[in-house]
Amino acid sequence: MFDVEKIRQDFPMLRNRPDLLYFDNAATTYKPQAVIDAVCGFWTGYTSNVERGDYETAVKADRAYDHTREIIARFINCEPKEVVFTANISHSLNQIAFGIGRWLKEGDVVLTTEAEHASNLLPWFRLQEEKGIRIEYVKVDRQGVCHAEDFRRAMHEGVKVVSMAHVTNVLGSLQPIKEIAAIAHEYGALVVVDGAQSVPHRPTDVKDLDVDFLGFSSHKMCGPDGVGVLYGRYDLLQKMDPVFLGGGMNARFSSDGSIIYKDAPQKFEAGTPNIEGVIGLGAAAEYLMSLGMENIQAYEAELRAYFAERIAKLDNIEFYNPDNTSGPITFNARGVFAQDAAGYLGAHNICVRSGNHCAKILHEVIGTDQTIRASLYFYNTKEEIDRFIEAAGNITLENAIGIFF
Ligand SMILES: Cc1ncc(COP(=O)(O)O)c(C=O)c1O
């Protein structure tokens, strides 16, 4: 079925650095050979700009770039014209917020949660400051989950936008986005989803979820850095103004200052895009689909349950999200500062992330600002988890400080 040992052979980083135990996949992921080949193939075989040249390699580059739109459309079940390429999900969420922002007026409410990543809050904060919109937070439980009944209680006529992560990045809270979208739409609100931690790990069907906008980053799903996706319902993309202006996105402009934009998605892609990145993202999505997103989800759920059961038994560890079934394992070693504990693990070639993970108001929910996050992907194994548990069981203040002396 899911032959992880065979899959691991696809990843040069796993072959080249067998000493490393990489559990920082929520930050970024390793790349399979297919993605490396796609990027290098463009650089070595048909380097050209896109949407500009009439010669053979330029036409080939155009086709490869546009083909990724078709692949992503299949990956998330939308139309290719609903796929905009950006630099990352942060860029996607800024475009969405400032695009929608032009339709909002003073007092309009954006409903979100305290578990969001900075990228899904700060653009709305800017609109709060500049336009006088209001941000309200719907209640989440101790593991960061927003329950549909709490969401319904928080909804009201003033809410024009609901913006939240499908899976949160610190606690891995899986939000009931389909139910949330249905309730939000009863009130005529737009639904924006941060898919950074969900799209790489589970099947995503934007039509079934019935969301209006979704963003995600290529580098968190085996693709190159510097590429993101903005999905938008086509009628909304057509109505929305682009944040970035320049070449490639306009049909005409005149000396009187008037601009006629191209249709979406091109009007959101000003300037030369990350062509090799987009082509690599296409290869990454094809690779994930060849493994099967359902298989990836099932295998990761099994791994996470195995991990959770074992870490919960360690007396020296405080484990914050035992009830969640997706996302990272988030914990602290009792009495040890998170970064010192992560340094101890790092000294044992174990890669994890410590800190507030860009979710700087989440401490209002879980009561601590600093945590360690161990995040898995489908190429991790139970043997690696065993190695991790052995090291984690030895994190004490004495051991953690000891690595510095
Ligand atoms: C939930 C979530 N949203 C947004 C981001 C921002 O991603 P990027 O840095 O690729 O823009 C991250 C990154 O960790 C994330 O986890």
Short mmCIF file of C-alpha atoms and ligand atoms in Angstrom, two decimals:
data_model
loop_
_atom_site.label_atom_id
_atom_site.label_comp_id
_atom_site.label_asym_id
_atom_site.label_seq_id
_atom_site.Cartn_x
_atom_site.Cartn_y
_atom_site.Cartn_z
CA MET A 1 0.00 0.00 0.00
CA PHE A 2 1.89 3.06 1.29
CA ASP A 3 5.49 1.98 0.84
CA VAL A 4 7.34 4.61 2.86
CA GLU A 5 10.77 3.05 2.35
CA LYS A 6 10.29 3.28 -1.42
CA ILE A 7 8.96 6.83 -1.13
CA ARG A 8 12.01 7.87 0.91
CA GLN A 9 14.21 6.93 -2.04
CA ASP A 10 12.59 9.80 -3.99
CA PHE A 11 14.06 12.39 -1.60
CA PRO A 12 17.76 13.26 -2.02
CA MET A 13 17.84 15.00 1.39
CA LEU A 14 16.79 11.76 3.09
CA ARG A 15 19.43 9.81 1.18
CA ASN A 16 22.20 12.40 1.61
CA ARG A 17 21.57 13.16 5.28
CA PRO A 18 20.48 9.88 6.91
CA ASP A 19 21.88 11.26 10.17
CA LEU A 20 19.16 13.93 10.35
CA LEU A 21 15.71 13.38 11.78
CA TYR A 22 13.61 16.02 10.08
CA PHE A 23 10.47 16.88 12.07
CA ASP A 24 10.10 20.48 10.95
CA ASN A 25 7.74 19.88 8.05
CA ALA A 26 5.26 22.54 9.12
CA ALA A 27 8.04 25.06 8.43
CA THR A 28 9.07 23.58 5.08
CA THR A 29 9.38 20.20 3.40
CA TYR A 30 11.99 18.18 1.55
CA LYS A 31 11.78 17.99 -2.25
CA PRO A 32 11.48 14.81 -4.32
CA GLN A 33 13.71 14.23 -7.34
CA ALA A 34 10.75 14.84 -9.69
CA VAL A 35 10.53 18.46 -8.47
CA ILE A 36 14.28 19.00 -8.72
CA ASP A 37 14.20 17.59 -12.28
CA ALA A 38 11.31 19.85 -13.29
CA VAL A 39 13.08 22.98 -12.01
CA CYS A 40 16.45 22.02 -13.49
CA GLY A 41 14.78 20.94 -16.73
CA PHE A 42 13.47 24.47 -17.21
CA TRP A 43 16.83 26.02 -16.35
CA THR A 44 18.83 23.69 -18.56
CA GLY A 45 16.40 23.03 -21.43
CA TYR A 46 14.03 25.94 -22.10
CA THR A 47 14.84 29.01 -19.98
CA SER A 48 12.72 31.91 -21.29
CA ASN A 49 10.27 34.43 -19.91
CA VAL A 50 6.55 33.63 -20.09
CA GLU A 51 3.67 35.36 -21.88
CA ARG A 52 6.14 37.43 -23.91
CA GLY A 53 8.09 35.42 -26.53
CA ASP A 54 7.14 33.84 -29.86
CA TYR A 55 10.07 31.45 -30.16
CA GLU A 56 10.16 27.75 -29.38
CA THR A 57 11.55 27.77 -25.81
CA ALA A 58 9.27 30.67 -24.82
CA VAL A 59 6.23 28.80 -26.08
CA LYS A 60 7.38 25.71 -24.17
CA ALA A 61 7.82 27.78 -20.99
CA ASP A 62 4.34 29.31 -21.47
CA ARG A 63 2.83 25.85 -21.82
CA ALA A 64 4.62 24.46 -18.77
CA TYR A 65 3.65 27.50 -16.65
CA ASP A 66 0.00 27.35 -17.69
CA HIS A 67 -0.07 23.58 -17.32
CA THR A 68 0.59 24.02 -13.59
CA ARG A 69 -2.69 25.96 -13.39
CA GLU A 70 -4.45 22.87 -14.76
CA ILE A 71 -2.63 20.59 -12.30
CA ILE A 72 -3.51 22.78 -9.32
CA ALA A 73 -7.11 23.03 -10.53
CA ARG A 74 -7.26 19.22 -10.42
CA PHE A 75 -5.49 19.18 -7.05
CA ILE A 76 -8.07 21.41 -5.31
CA ASN A 77 -11.05 20.93 -7.69
CA CYS A 78 -11.51 24.33 -9.30
CA GLU A 79 -11.13 25.90 -12.74
CA PRO A 80 -7.60 26.74 -13.99
CA LYS A 81 -8.66 30.40 -14.33
CA GLU A 82 -9.37 30.44 -10.58
CA VAL A 83 -5.70 29.70 -9.78
CA VAL A 84 -3.42 32.71 -9.21
CA PHE A 85 0.31 32.22 -8.64
CA THR A 86 1.82 34.34 -5.87
CA ALA A 87 5.11 34.31 -3.93
CA ASN A 88 3.75 32.34 -0.94
CA ILE A 89 0.59 32.12 1.13
CA SER A 90 1.50 35.34 2.96
CA HIS A 91 1.38 37.10 -0.39
CA SER A 92 -1.93 35.36 -1.24
CA LEU A 93 -3.54 36.41 2.05
CA ASN A 94 -2.35 40.03 1.62
CA GLN A 95 -3.87 40.16 -1.87
CA ILE A 96 -7.12 38.69 -0.58
CA ALA A 97 -7.35 41.06 2.42
CA PHE A 98 -6.45 44.23 0.54
CA GLY A 99 -8.61 43.17 -2.42
CA ILE A 100 -11.62 42.55 -0.18
CA GLY A 101 -10.64 45.58 1.89
CA ARG A 102 -11.70 47.88 -0.95
CA TRP A 103 -15.26 46.53 -0.58
CA LEU A 104 -15.38 46.98 3.21
CA LYS A 105 -16.46 50.07 5.11
CA GLU A 106 -15.94 51.37 8.63
CA GLY A 107 -17.50 49.10 11.25
CA ASP A 108 -17.62 46.02 9.01
CA VAL A 109 -16.44 42.95 10.92
CA VAL A 110 -13.83 40.34 10.02
CA LEU A 111 -14.33 37.24 12.17
CA THR A 112 -11.27 35.12 12.86
CA THR A 113 -9.61 33.17 15.71
CA GLU A 114 -6.76 33.75 18.14
CA ALA A 115 -4.99 30.68 16.74
CA GLU A 116 -4.11 32.25 13.39
CA HIS A 117 -0.67 32.72 11.88
CA ALA A 118 0.52 36.33 11.52
CA SER A 119 -0.08 36.15 7.76
CA ASN A 120 -3.80 35.72 8.34
CA LEU A 121 -4.08 38.51 10.94
CA LEU A 122 -1.71 41.37 10.15
CA PRO A 123 -3.28 42.36 6.80
CA TRP A 124 -6.65 42.58 8.59
CA PHE A 125 -4.99 44.63 11.40
CA ARG A 126 -3.83 47.10 8.73
CA LEU A 127 -7.40 47.42 7.47
CA GLN A 128 -8.57 47.93 11.03
CA GLU A 129 -6.16 50.82 11.37
CA GLU A 130 -6.71 52.36 7.95
CA LYS A 131 -10.39 51.68 7.26
CA GLY A 132 -11.87 51.27 10.71
CA ILE A 133 -13.05 47.71 10.13
CA ARG A 134 -13.46 45.63 13.31
CA ILE A 135 -11.79 42.31 14.05
CA GLU A 136 -13.67 39.86 16.25
CA TYR A 137 -12.40 36.52 17.52
CA VAL A 138 -14.56 33.44 17.71
CA LYS A 139 -14.00 31.22 20.73
CA VAL A 140 -11.68 28.21 20.34
CA ASP A 141 -11.19 25.42 22.85
CA ARG A 142 -7.91 24.60 24.69
CA GLN A 143 -6.69 22.70 21.64
CA GLY A 144 -7.51 25.58 19.31
CA VAL A 145 -10.63 24.07 17.73
CA CYS A 146 -13.47 26.38 16.73
CA HIS A 147 -16.70 24.44 17.18
CA ALA A 148 -19.48 25.08 14.70
CA GLU A 149 -22.00 25.95 17.43
CA ASP A 150 -19.61 28.58 18.89
CA PHE A 151 -19.07 29.89 15.40
CA ARG A 152 -22.82 30.23 14.85
CA ARG A 153 -23.15 32.13 18.13
CA ALA A 154 -20.37 34.53 17.04
CA MET A 155 -21.89 35.26 13.60
CA HIS A 156 -24.05 38.35 13.07
CA GLU A 157 -25.15 40.64 10.24
CA GLY A 158 -22.10 42.90 10.67
CA VAL A 159 -19.65 40.10 9.77
CA LYS A 160 -18.58 40.56 6.16
CA VAL A 161 -15.57 38.24 6.12
CA VAL A 162 -14.64 35.04 7.96
CA SER A 163 -10.96 34.27 7.76
CA MET A 164 -9.34 31.26 9.38
CA ALA A 165 -6.92 28.39 8.94
CA HIS A 166 -8.28 24.99 7.98
CA VAL A 167 -5.55 23.42 10.16
CA THR A 168 -3.72 25.73 12.58
CA ASN A 169 0.06 25.80 12.63
CA VAL A 170 0.81 25.41 16.36
CA LEU A 171 -1.83 23.03 17.70
CA GLY A 172 -2.92 21.43 14.43
CA SER A 173 -6.56 22.23 15.17
CA LEU A 174 -8.73 21.01 12.31
CA GLN A 175 -11.52 23.56 11.87
CA PRO A 176 -14.92 22.44 10.53
CA ILE A 177 -14.53 24.70 7.51
CA LYS A 178 -17.40 23.24 5.50
CA GLU A 179 -19.91 23.88 8.30
CA ILE A 180 -18.35 27.28 9.03
CA ALA A 181 -18.59 28.29 5.35
CA ALA A 182 -22.26 27.24 5.21
CA ILE A 183 -23.10 29.34 8.29
CA ALA A 184 -21.05 32.32 7.07
CA HIS A 185 -22.82 32.22 3.71
CA GLU A 186 -26.24 32.30 5.41
CA TYR A 187 -25.16 35.79 6.54
CA GLY A 188 -23.68 36.73 3.15
CA ALA A 189 -20.10 36.81 4.50
CA LEU A 190 -17.09 35.85 2.38
CA VAL A 191 -15.00 32.89 3.54
CA VAL A 192 -11.20 33.05 3.35
CA VAL A 193 -9.21 29.94 4.26
CA ASP A 194 -5.54 29.70 5.16
CA GLY A 195 -4.67 26.28 3.76
CA ALA A 196 -0.92 26.39 4.52
CA GLN A 197 -1.10 23.45 6.94
CA SER A 198 -4.03 21.57 5.41
CA VAL A 199 -3.55 21.47 1.63
CA PRO A 200 -0.21 19.57 1.82
CA HIS A 201 -1.68 16.88 4.09
CA ARG A 202 -5.28 16.08 3.07
CA PRO A 203 -7.48 16.11 -0.02
CA THR A 204 -8.84 19.62 -0.64
CA ASP A 205 -11.98 20.27 -2.64
CA VAL A 206 -12.80 23.98 -2.68
CA LYS A 207 -16.17 23.38 -4.32
CA ASP A 208 -17.21 20.86 -1.70
CA LEU A 209 -15.95 23.06 1.15
CA ASP A 210 -17.68 25.97 -0.63
CA VAL A 211 -15.06 28.54 0.35
CA ASP A 212 -14.58 31.81 -1.53
CA PHE A 213 -10.80 32.11 -1.21
CA LEU A 214 -8.01 29.73 -0.23
CA GLY A 215 -4.25 30.22 -0.05
CA PHE A 216 -1.32 27.82 0.31
CA SER A 217 2.46 27.67 -0.16
CA SER A 218 4.38 25.41 -2.52
CA HIS A 219 7.36 24.87 -0.19
CA LYS A 220 5.17 23.17 2.44
CA MET A 221 4.03 20.55 -0.09
CA CYS A 222 7.36 19.37 -1.58
CA GLY A 223 7.53 22.25 -4.08
CA PRO A 224 10.04 25.08 -4.49
CA ASP A 225 10.23 28.14 -2.25
CA GLY A 226 8.87 31.49 -3.35
CA VAL A 227 5.64 30.23 -4.92
CA GLY A 228 2.16 30.31 -3.51
CA VAL A 229 -1.37 29.83 -4.73
CA LEU A 230 -4.38 32.04 -4.34
CA TYR A 231 -7.62 30.27 -5.24
CA GLY A 232 -10.60 32.58 -5.65
CA ARG A 233 -14.15 32.09 -6.95
CA TYR A 234 -13.89 33.46 -10.47
CA ASP A 235 -16.62 36.11 -10.20
CA LEU A 236 -14.88 37.46 -7.09
CA LEU A 237 -11.44 37.44 -8.73
CA GLN A 238 -12.88 39.35 -11.68
CA LYS A 239 -14.34 41.99 -9.32
CA MET A 240 -11.22 42.24 -7.14
CA ASP A 241 -8.47 44.82 -7.70
CA PRO A 242 -4.86 43.63 -7.79
CA VAL A 243 -2.42 44.91 -5.17
CA PHE A 244 0.59 44.78 -7.49
CA LEU A 245 0.61 46.60 -10.80
CA GLY A 246 3.04 46.41 -13.70
CA GLY A 247 3.90 44.40 -16.78
CA GLY A 248 1.98 41.29 -17.68
CA MET A 249 -1.19 42.19 -15.77
CA ASN A 250 -2.57 45.07 -17.86
CA ALA A 251 -4.35 44.99 -21.23
CA ARG A 252 -3.89 48.75 -21.90
CA PHE A 253 -3.02 51.97 -20.12
CA SER A 254 -3.04 55.58 -21.28
CA SER A 255 -1.32 58.84 -20.44
CA ASP A 256 -4.45 60.02 -18.60
CA GLY A 257 -3.68 57.36 -15.97
CA SER A 258 -6.43 54.91 -16.90
CA ILE A 259 -5.58 51.20 -16.78
CA ILE A 260 -7.47 48.29 -18.21
CA TYR A 261 -6.53 45.11 -16.41
CA LYS A 262 -6.32 41.71 -18.03
CA ASP A 263 -8.86 39.16 -16.81
CA ALA A 264 -8.09 37.04 -13.75
CA PRO A 265 -5.84 35.26 -13.05
CA GLN A 266 -3.27 37.23 -15.13
CA LYS A 267 -4.23 40.58 -13.59
CA PHE A 268 -2.86 39.36 -10.23
CA GLU A 269 0.52 38.31 -11.64
CA ALA A 270 2.41 41.55 -12.23
CA GLY A 271 6.03 41.22 -13.36
CA THR A 272 8.06 38.16 -14.25
CA PRO A 273 6.77 35.34 -12.06
CA ASN A 274 8.78 32.60 -10.40
CA ILE A 275 8.58 30.46 -13.54
CA GLU A 276 10.80 27.58 -12.39
CA GLY A 277 9.01 27.66 -9.05
CA VAL A 278 5.58 27.36 -10.64
CA ILE A 279 6.79 24.52 -12.88
CA GLY A 280 8.27 22.81 -9.79
CA LEU A 281 4.99 23.29 -7.91
CA GLY A 282 3.20 21.52 -10.77
CA ALA A 283 5.62 18.59 -10.42
CA ALA A 284 5.09 18.57 -6.63
CA ALA A 285 1.30 18.45 -6.94
CA GLU A 286 1.55 15.66 -9.55
CA TYR A 287 3.86 13.77 -7.21
CA LEU A 288 1.47 14.10 -4.25
CA MET A 289 -1.48 13.06 -6.40
CA SER A 290 0.45 10.02 -7.62
CA LEU A 291 0.81 8.94 -3.96
CA GLY A 292 -2.85 9.82 -3.33
CA MET A 293 -3.85 12.56 -0.90
CA GLU A 294 -6.17 10.12 0.92
CA ASN A 295 -3.23 7.73 1.41
CA ILE A 296 -1.03 10.57 2.68
CA GLN A 297 -3.72 11.66 5.12
CA ALA A 298 -4.30 8.11 6.41
CA TYR A 299 -0.58 7.35 6.82
CA GLU A 300 0.09 10.64 8.63
CA ALA A 301 -2.89 10.07 10.95
CA GLU A 302 -1.43 6.67 11.88
CA LEU A 303 2.03 8.20 12.46
CA ARG A 304 0.62 11.03 14.56
CA ALA A 305 -1.42 8.66 16.75
CA TYR A 306 1.70 6.53 17.30
CA PHE A 307 3.69 9.64 18.22
CA ALA A 308 0.98 11.07 20.51
CA GLU A 309 0.58 7.81 22.43
CA ARG A 310 4.31 7.65 23.14
CA ILE A 311 5.03 11.28 23.97
CA ALA A 312 2.05 11.38 26.35
CA LYS A 313 3.84 8.76 28.49
CA LEU A 314 6.96 10.90 29.05
CA ASP A 315 6.88 12.42 32.55
CA ASN A 316 9.27 15.23 31.63
CA ILE A 317 7.06 16.44 28.76
CA GLU A 318 4.00 18.67 28.79
CA PHE A 319 2.03 17.79 25.66
CA TYR A 320 -0.45 20.48 24.55
CA ASN A 321 -2.52 18.93 21.77
CA PRO A 322 -3.18 15.24 22.53
CA ASP A 323 -6.77 15.34 21.28
CA ASN A 324 -6.05 16.78 17.84
CA THR A 325 -5.68 14.25 15.06
CA SER A 326 -3.82 16.40 12.55
CA GLY A 327 -0.88 18.78 12.48
CA PRO A 328 2.18 18.91 14.72
CA ILE A 329 2.89 17.43 18.12
CA THR A 330 3.34 20.49 20.34
CA PHE A 331 5.02 20.30 23.72
CA ASN A 332 7.51 21.63 26.25
CA ALA A 333 10.00 19.86 28.44
CA ARG A 334 9.01 20.74 32.01
CA GLY A 335 11.22 23.44 33.49
CA VAL A 336 13.25 23.89 30.27
CA PHE A 337 12.98 26.93 28.01
CA ALA A 338 11.65 25.81 24.60
CA GLN A 339 14.64 27.03 22.65
CA ASP A 340 17.08 25.28 24.99
CA ALA A 341 15.15 22.03 24.60
CA ALA A 342 15.07 22.44 20.80
CA GLY A 343 18.82 23.11 20.94
CA TYR A 344 19.29 19.86 22.85
CA LEU A 345 17.33 17.99 20.17
CA GLY A 346 19.27 19.83 17.46
CA ALA A 347 22.53 18.68 19.02
CA HIS A 348 21.18 15.15 18.51
CA ASN A 349 20.47 15.90 14.81
CA ILE A 350 16.76 16.23 15.44
CA CYS A 351 15.19 19.16 13.59
CA VAL A 352 12.20 20.80 15.30
CA ARG A 353 10.99 24.35 15.68
CA SER A 354 10.66 26.28 18.94
CA GLY A 355 9.13 29.65 19.74
CA ASN A 356 5.71 31.18 19.17
CA HIS A 357 5.55 30.00 15.53
CA CYS A 358 4.19 33.35 14.29
CA ALA A 359 0.95 32.73 16.22
CA LYS A 360 1.67 35.44 18.74
CA ILE A 361 -1.75 35.71 20.35
CA LEU A 362 -2.31 31.98 20.78
CA HIS A 363 -0.76 32.15 24.26
CA GLU A 364 -4.05 33.79 25.29
CA VAL A 365 -5.60 30.36 24.62
CA ILE A 366 -2.94 27.88 25.78
CA GLY A 367 -1.27 29.98 28.46
CA THR A 368 2.28 29.72 27.16
CA ASP A 369 4.10 31.71 24.53
CA GLN A 370 6.94 29.31 23.74
CA THR A 371 6.48 25.75 22.59
CA ILE A 372 8.31 23.10 20.60
CA ARG A 373 6.65 21.82 17.47
CA ALA A 374 7.48 18.44 15.94
CA SER A 375 5.75 18.22 12.59
CA LEU A 376 5.62 15.15 10.38
CA TYR A 377 5.19 14.47 6.69
CA PHE A 378 4.43 11.31 4.76
CA TYR A 379 8.13 10.38 4.41
CA ASN A 380 8.62 10.12 8.19
CA THR A 381 8.53 6.74 9.89
CA LYS A 382 7.68 5.09 13.20
CA GLU A 383 11.38 4.25 13.64
CA GLU A 384 12.17 7.95 13.51
CA ILE A 385 9.47 8.62 16.10
CA ASP A 386 11.04 5.98 18.38
CA ARG A 387 14.39 7.75 18.05
CA PHE A 388 12.73 11.06 18.82
CA ILE A 389 10.95 9.71 21.91
CA GLU A 390 14.21 8.37 23.29
CA ALA A 391 15.88 11.78 22.90
CA ALA A 392 12.84 13.72 24.19
CA GLY A 393 12.71 11.54 27.30
CA ASN A 394 16.21 12.76 28.17
CA ILE A 395 15.49 16.49 27.96
CA THR A 396 16.20 17.92 31.38
CA LEU A 397 17.44 21.37 32.32
CA GLU A 398 20.83 19.89 33.12
CA ASN A 399 21.12 18.09 29.77
CA ALA A 400 19.82 21.04 27.76
CA ILE A 401 22.22 23.50 29.36
CA GLY A 402 24.98 20.88 29.17
CA ILE A 403 25.16 21.10 25.36
CA PHE A 404 26.41 24.68 25.65
CA PHE A 405 29.34 23.83 27.92
C1 LIG B 1 -1.00 28.47 8.99
C2 LIG B 1 0.06 29.24 8.25
N1 LIG B 1 -0.28 30.31 7.54
C3 LIG B 1 0.62 31.02 6.86
C4 LIG B 1 1.94 30.68 6.87
C5 LIG B 1 2.93 31.51 6.09
O1 LIG B 1 3.53 30.73 5.09
P1 LIG B 1 4.62 31.35 4.10
O2 LIG B 1 5.79 31.72 4.96
O3 LIG B 1 4.93 30.25 3.15
O4 LIG B 1 3.97 32.54 3.47
C6 LIG B 1 2.37 29.59 7.60
C7 LIG B 1 3.81 29.24 7.70
O5 LIG B 1 4.27 28.54 8.55
C8 LIG B 1 1.40 28.84 8.31
O6 LIG B 1 1.75 27.77 9.02
#
